[in-house]
Tab-separated table of C-alpha atoms in Angstrom:
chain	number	residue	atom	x	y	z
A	1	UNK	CA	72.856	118.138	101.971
A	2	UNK	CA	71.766	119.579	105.348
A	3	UNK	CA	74.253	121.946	107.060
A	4	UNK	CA	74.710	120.901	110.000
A	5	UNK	CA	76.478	123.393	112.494
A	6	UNK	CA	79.222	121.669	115.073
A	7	UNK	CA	80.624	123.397	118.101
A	8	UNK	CA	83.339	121.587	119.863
A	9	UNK	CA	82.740	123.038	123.680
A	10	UNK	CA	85.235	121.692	126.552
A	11	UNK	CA	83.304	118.644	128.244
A	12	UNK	CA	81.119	119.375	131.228
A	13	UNK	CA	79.507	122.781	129.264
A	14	UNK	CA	79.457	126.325	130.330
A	15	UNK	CA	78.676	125.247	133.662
A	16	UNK	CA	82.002	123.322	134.508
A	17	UNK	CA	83.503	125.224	131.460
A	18	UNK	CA	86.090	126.704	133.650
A	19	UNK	CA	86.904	123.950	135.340
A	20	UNK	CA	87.323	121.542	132.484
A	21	UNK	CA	90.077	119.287	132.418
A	22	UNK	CA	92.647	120.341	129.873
A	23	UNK	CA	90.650	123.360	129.105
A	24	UNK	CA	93.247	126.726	127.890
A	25	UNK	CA	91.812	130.166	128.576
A	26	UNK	CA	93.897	133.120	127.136
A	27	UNK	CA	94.342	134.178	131.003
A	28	UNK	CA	96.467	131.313	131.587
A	29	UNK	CA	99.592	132.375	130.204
A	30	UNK	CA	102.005	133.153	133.137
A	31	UNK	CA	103.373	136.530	131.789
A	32	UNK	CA	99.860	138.107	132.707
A	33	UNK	CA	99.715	139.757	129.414
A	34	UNK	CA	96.318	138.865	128.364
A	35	UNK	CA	94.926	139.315	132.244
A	36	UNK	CA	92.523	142.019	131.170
A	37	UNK	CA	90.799	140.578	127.868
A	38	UNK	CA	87.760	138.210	128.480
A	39	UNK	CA	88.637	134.587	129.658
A	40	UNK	CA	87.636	132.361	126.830
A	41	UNK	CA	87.549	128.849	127.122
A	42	UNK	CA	88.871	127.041	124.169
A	43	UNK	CA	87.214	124.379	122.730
A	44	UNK	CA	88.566	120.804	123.441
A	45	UNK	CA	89.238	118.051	120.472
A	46	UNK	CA	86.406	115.286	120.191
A	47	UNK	CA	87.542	112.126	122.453
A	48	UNK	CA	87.520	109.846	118.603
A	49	UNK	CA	90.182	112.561	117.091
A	50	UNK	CA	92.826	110.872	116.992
A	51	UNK	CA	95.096	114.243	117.016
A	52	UNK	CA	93.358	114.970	120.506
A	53	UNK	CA	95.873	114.861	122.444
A	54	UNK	CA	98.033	117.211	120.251
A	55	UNK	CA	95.457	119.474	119.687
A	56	UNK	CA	94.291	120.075	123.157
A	57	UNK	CA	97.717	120.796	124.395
A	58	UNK	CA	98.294	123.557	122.164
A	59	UNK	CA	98.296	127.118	123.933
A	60	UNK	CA	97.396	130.588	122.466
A	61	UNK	CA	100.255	132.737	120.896
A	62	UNK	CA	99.589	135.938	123.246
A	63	UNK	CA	100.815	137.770	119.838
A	64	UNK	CA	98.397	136.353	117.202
A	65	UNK	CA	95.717	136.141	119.537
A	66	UNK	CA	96.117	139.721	119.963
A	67	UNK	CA	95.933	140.552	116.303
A	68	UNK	CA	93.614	138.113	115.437
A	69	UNK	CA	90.354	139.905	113.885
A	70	UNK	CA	87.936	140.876	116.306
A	71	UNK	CA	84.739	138.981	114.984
A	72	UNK	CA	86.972	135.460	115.636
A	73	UNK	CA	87.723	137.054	119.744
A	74	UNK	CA	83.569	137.602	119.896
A	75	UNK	CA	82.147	134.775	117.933
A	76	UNK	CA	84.791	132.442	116.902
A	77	UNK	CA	86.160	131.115	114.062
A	78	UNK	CA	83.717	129.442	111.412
A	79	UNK	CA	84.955	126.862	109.274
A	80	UNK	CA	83.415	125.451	106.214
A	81	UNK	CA	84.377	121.492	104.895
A	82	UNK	CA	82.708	118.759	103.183
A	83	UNK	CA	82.908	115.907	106.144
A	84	UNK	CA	83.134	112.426	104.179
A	85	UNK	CA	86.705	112.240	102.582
A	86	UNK	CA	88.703	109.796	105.363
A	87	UNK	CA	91.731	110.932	106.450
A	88	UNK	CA	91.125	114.141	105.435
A	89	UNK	CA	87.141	114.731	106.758
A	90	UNK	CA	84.883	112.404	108.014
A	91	UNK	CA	82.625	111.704	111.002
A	92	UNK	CA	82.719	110.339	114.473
A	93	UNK	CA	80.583	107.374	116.180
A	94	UNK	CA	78.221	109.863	116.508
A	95	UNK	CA	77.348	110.544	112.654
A	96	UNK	CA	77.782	114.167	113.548
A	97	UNK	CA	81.131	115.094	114.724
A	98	UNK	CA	83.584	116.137	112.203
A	99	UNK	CA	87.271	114.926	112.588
A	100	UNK	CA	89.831	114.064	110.822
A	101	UNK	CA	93.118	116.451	109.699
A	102	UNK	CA	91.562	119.126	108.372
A	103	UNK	CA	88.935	119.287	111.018
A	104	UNK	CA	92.626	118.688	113.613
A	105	UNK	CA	94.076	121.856	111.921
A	106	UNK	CA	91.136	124.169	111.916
A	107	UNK	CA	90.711	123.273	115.961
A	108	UNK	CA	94.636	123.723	116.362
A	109	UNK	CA	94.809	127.040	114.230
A	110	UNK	CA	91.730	128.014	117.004
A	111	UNK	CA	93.444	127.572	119.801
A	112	UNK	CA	96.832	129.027	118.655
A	113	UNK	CA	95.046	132.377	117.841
A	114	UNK	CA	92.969	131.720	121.542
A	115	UNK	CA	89.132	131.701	119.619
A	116	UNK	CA	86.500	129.103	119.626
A	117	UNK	CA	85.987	127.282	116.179
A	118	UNK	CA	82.450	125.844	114.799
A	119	UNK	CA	82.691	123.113	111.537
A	120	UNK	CA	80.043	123.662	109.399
A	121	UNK	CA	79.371	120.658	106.643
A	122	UNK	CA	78.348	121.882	103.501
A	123	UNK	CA	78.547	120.610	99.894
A	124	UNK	CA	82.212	121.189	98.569
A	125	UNK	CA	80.451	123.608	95.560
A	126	UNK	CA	78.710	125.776	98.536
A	127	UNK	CA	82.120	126.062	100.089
A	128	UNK	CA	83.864	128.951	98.307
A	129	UNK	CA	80.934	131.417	97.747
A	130	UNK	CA	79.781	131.089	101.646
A	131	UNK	CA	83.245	132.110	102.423
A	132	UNK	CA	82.734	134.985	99.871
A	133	UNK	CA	79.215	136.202	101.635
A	134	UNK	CA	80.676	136.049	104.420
A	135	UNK	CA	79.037	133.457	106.075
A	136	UNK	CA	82.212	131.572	106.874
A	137	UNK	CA	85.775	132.857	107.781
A	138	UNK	CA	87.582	129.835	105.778
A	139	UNK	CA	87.028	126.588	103.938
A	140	UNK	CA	89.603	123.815	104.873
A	141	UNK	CA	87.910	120.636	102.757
A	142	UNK	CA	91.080	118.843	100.822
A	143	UNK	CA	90.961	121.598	98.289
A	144	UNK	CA	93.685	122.248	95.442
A	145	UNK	CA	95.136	125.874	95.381
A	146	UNK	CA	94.926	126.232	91.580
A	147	UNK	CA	95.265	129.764	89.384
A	148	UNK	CA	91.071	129.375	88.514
A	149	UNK	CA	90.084	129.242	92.860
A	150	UNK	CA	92.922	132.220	93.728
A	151	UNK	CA	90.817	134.457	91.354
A	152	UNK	CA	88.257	133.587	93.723
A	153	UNK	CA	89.617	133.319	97.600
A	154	UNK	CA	92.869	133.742	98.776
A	155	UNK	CA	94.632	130.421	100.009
A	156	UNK	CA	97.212	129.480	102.772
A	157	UNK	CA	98.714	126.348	101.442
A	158	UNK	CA	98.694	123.534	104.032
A	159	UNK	CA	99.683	120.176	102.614
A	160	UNK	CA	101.075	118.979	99.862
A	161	UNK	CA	99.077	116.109	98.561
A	162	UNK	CA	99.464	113.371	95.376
A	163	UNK	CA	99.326	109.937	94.455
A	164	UNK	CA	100.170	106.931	96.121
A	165	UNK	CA	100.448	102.887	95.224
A	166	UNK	CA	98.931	101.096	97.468
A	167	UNK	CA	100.264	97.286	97.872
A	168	UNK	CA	100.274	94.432	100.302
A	169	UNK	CA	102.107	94.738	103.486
A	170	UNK	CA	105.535	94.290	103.107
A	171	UNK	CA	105.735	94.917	99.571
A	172	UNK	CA	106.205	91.300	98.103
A	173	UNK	CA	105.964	92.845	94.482
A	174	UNK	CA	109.200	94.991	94.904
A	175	UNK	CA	107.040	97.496	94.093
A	176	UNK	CA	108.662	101.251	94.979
A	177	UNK	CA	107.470	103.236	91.797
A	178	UNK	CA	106.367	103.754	88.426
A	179	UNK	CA	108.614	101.756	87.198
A	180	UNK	CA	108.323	98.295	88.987
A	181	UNK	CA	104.553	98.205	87.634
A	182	UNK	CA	105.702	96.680	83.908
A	183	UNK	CA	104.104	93.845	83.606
A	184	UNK	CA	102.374	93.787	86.442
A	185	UNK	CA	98.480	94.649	87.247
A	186	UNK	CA	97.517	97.385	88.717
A	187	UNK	CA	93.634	98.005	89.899
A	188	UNK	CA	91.944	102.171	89.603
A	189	UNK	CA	89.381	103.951	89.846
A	190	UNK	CA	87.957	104.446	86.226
A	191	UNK	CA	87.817	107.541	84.483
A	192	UNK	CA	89.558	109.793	87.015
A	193	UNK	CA	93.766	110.612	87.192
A	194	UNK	CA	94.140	107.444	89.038
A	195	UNK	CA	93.458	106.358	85.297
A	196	UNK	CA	95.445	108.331	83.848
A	197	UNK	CA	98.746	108.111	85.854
A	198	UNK	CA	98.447	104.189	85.514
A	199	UNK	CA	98.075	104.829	81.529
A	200	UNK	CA	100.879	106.721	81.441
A	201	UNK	CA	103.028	104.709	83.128
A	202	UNK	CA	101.811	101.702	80.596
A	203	UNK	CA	103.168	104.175	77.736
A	204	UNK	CA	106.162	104.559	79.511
A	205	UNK	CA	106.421	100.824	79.754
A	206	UNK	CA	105.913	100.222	76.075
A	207	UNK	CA	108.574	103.399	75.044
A	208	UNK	CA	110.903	101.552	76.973
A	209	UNK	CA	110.379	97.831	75.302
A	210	UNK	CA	108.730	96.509	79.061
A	211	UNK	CA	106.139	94.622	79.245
A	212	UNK	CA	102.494	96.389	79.544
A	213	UNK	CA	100.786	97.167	82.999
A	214	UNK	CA	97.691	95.484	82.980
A	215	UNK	CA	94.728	98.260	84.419
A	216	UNK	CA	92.036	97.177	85.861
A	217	UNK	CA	89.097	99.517	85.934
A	218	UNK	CA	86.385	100.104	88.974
A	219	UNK	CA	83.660	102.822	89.914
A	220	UNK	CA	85.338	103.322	93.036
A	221	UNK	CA	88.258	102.901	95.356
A	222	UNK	CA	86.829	100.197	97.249
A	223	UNK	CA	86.702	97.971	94.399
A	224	UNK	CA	89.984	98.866	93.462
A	225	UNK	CA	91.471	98.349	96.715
A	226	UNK	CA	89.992	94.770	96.853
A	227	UNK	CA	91.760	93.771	94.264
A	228	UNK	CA	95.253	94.196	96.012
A	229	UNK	CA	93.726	92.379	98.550
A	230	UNK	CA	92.360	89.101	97.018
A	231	UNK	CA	95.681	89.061	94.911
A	232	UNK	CA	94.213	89.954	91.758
A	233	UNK	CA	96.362	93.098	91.146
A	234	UNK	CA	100.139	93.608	92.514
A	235	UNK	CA	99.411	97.490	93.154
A	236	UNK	CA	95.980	99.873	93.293
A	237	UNK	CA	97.170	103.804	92.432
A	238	UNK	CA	94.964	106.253	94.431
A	239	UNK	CA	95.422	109.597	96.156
A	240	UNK	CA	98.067	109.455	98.912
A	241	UNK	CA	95.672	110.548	101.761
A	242	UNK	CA	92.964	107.535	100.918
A	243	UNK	CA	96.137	104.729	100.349
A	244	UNK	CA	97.387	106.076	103.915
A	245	UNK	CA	94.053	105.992	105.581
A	246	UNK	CA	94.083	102.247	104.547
A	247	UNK	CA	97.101	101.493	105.116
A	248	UNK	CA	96.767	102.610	108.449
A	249	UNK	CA	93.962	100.269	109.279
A	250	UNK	CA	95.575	96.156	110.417
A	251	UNK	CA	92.630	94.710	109.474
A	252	UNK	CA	93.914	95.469	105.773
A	253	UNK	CA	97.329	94.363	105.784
A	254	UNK	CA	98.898	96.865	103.231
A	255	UNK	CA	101.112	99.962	102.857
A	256	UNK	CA	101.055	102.997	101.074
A	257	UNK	CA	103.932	103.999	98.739
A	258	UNK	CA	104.116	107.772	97.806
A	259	UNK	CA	104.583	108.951	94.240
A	260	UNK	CA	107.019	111.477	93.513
A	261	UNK	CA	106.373	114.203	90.993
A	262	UNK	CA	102.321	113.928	91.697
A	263	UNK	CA	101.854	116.607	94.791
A	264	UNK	CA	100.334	119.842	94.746
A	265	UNK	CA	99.730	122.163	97.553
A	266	UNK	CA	95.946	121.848	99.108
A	267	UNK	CA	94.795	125.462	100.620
A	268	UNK	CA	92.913	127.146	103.377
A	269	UNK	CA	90.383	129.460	101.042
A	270	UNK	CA	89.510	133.052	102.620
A	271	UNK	CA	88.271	136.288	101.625
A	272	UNK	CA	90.871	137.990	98.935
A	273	UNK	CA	90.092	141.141	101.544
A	274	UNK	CA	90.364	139.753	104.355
A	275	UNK	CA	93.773	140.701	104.749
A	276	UNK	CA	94.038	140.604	108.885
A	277	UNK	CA	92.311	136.855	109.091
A	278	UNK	CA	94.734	135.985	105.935
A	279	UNK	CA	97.441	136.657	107.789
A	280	UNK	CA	96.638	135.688	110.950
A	281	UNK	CA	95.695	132.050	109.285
A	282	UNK	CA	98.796	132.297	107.964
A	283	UNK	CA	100.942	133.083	111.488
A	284	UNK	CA	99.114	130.105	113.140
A	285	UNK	CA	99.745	127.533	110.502
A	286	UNK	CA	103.827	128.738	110.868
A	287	UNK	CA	103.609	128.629	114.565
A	288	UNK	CA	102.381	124.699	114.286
A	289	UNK	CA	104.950	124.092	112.286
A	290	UNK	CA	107.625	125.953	114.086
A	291	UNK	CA	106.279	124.322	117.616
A	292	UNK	CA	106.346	120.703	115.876
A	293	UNK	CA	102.325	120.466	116.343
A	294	UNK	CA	101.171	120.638	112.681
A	295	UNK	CA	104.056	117.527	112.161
A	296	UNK	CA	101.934	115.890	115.598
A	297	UNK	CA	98.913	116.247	113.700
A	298	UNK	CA	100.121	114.853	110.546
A	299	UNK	CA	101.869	112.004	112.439
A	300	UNK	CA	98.322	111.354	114.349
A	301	UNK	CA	96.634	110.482	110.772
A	302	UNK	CA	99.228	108.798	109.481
A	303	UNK	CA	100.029	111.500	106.796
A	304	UNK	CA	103.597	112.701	107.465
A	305	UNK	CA	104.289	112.573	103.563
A	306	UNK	CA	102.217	115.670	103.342
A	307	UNK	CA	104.171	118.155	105.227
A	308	UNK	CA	104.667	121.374	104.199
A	309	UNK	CA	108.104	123.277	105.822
A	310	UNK	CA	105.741	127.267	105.556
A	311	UNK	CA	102.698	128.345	105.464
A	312	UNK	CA	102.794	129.437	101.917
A	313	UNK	CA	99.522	132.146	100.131
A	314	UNK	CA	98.479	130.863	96.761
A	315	UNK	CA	101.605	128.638	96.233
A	316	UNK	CA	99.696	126.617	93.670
A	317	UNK	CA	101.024	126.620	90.077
């Protein structure tokens, strides 16, 4: 895959950079404090991001920004993701403009520490050793925080993301949970834990003298999903973040149910060393929460379920 290098400059360029509508520089706080540090600009959200408005609103914290490490204050903060996951990562119109939540948070966490941000796309195996050469500052790209990765970067847990069902608009199954899908059918991807959470919920069926849940197997979720559609199966399991995505969209006509007991926390990955960007990663993501943004940029995507109440390092299990 080519790596293709995105920076997100306020509309209008360096010309009109100063005059940009909605454009923050760090010398617009009212206190004066940061008067005598360089006026940066920050970068405004794409016009198709659908957390725009949230994100461009958002204002430095004169406190982070001040300890923020000095290579974000002189060249900005360089992200790493794999665009092509929706909700989570995908592109514009354009075919080169990353957005989506992850792309949202890395822009908000950017202009809460007062730095410019650049997305770089690379493939997801790339991800973790260009953040360990230093070649990017942190990889945000839907990633579990598991024991193996933390022996490799340090993570700041940002969502917590599982399963879902996804069904027909307005549920006419009665569908809320494992246990509703006895005897019905229910469409999956094949060979992945879609798979296997549907199994076991057939074996839990069976222990429990219900009838069986009838799987139906596809190479991918838009198969699956079709089958909800056309009637053919009551329920399609998937990850939470692709059945919201859908669900999201009218033209479907379906609603995403979430699955307790699936979640796991999905991390920002940095530099075990790193300790200043670590923690200034980590003071941002509280300071969204805190302020009610991150919950804006959740609610923008249409993935409230995935809400974490701290920014938690290496909370994965």
């Amino acid at each position: 895959m080519n790596t293709r290098i995105l920076t997100m400059l306020a509309v209008g360029g360096l010309l009109t950079a100063t005059a940009a509508c909605g454009a923050q520089s760090l010398d617009a706080d009212d206190s004066g404090t940061a008067a005598s540090a360089p006026a940066v600009v920050l970068d405004q959200a794409p016009a198709e991001e659908k957390a725009a408005d949230v994100i461009n609103a958002i204002t430095p914290d004169q406190e982070l920004a001040a300890k923020a490490p000095a290579s974000l204050k002189s060249g900005g903060l360089k992200v790493v993701s794999s665009i092509g996951y929706p909700p989570m990562e995908l592109y514009a119109s354009d075919g080169k403009t990353p957005i989506g939540f992850d792309p949202a948070l890395a822009r908000a966490i950017a202009r809460k520490l007062g730095v410019k941000v650049t997305i770089t796309d690379e493939e997801f195996n790339s991800q973790i050793p260009g953040v360990l050469t230093g070649r990017y500052d942190f990889v945000i790209s839907s990633m579990s925080d598991t024991p193996e990765r933390q022996g490799q970067v340090t993570f700041v847990d940002y969502v917590q993301a599982g399963a879902a069902l996804l069904v027909k608009k307005g549920n006419p199954a009665g569908i809320t949970g494992p246990g509703d899908v006895c005897g019905k059918t229910v469409s999956v991807v094949d060979n992945g834990s879609s798979m296997e959470l549907a199994e076991s919920y057939d074996a839990a069926c069976k222990k429990d003298g219900k009838p069986a849940v009838d799987i139906l197997k596809f190479p991918g979720d838009t198969e699956a999903m079709l089958q909800v559609g056309n009637g053919r199966a009551q329920a399609s399991v998937t990850d939470y973040v692709v059945a919201a995505y859908k669900a999201a969209d009218p033209k479907l006509d379906m609603e995403a149910i979430s699955l307790d007991g699936t979640a796991s926390p999905w991390g920002i990955g940095m530099k075990p060393d790193n300790k200043e960007l670590i923690d200034s990663v980590k003071g941002a993501l509280d300071s969204l929460i805190k302020s009610g943004e991150y919950g804006g940029l959740l609610k923008a995507w249409n993935l409230d379920p995935l809400a974490v109440e701290s920014a938690v390092v290496n909370g994965g299990k």
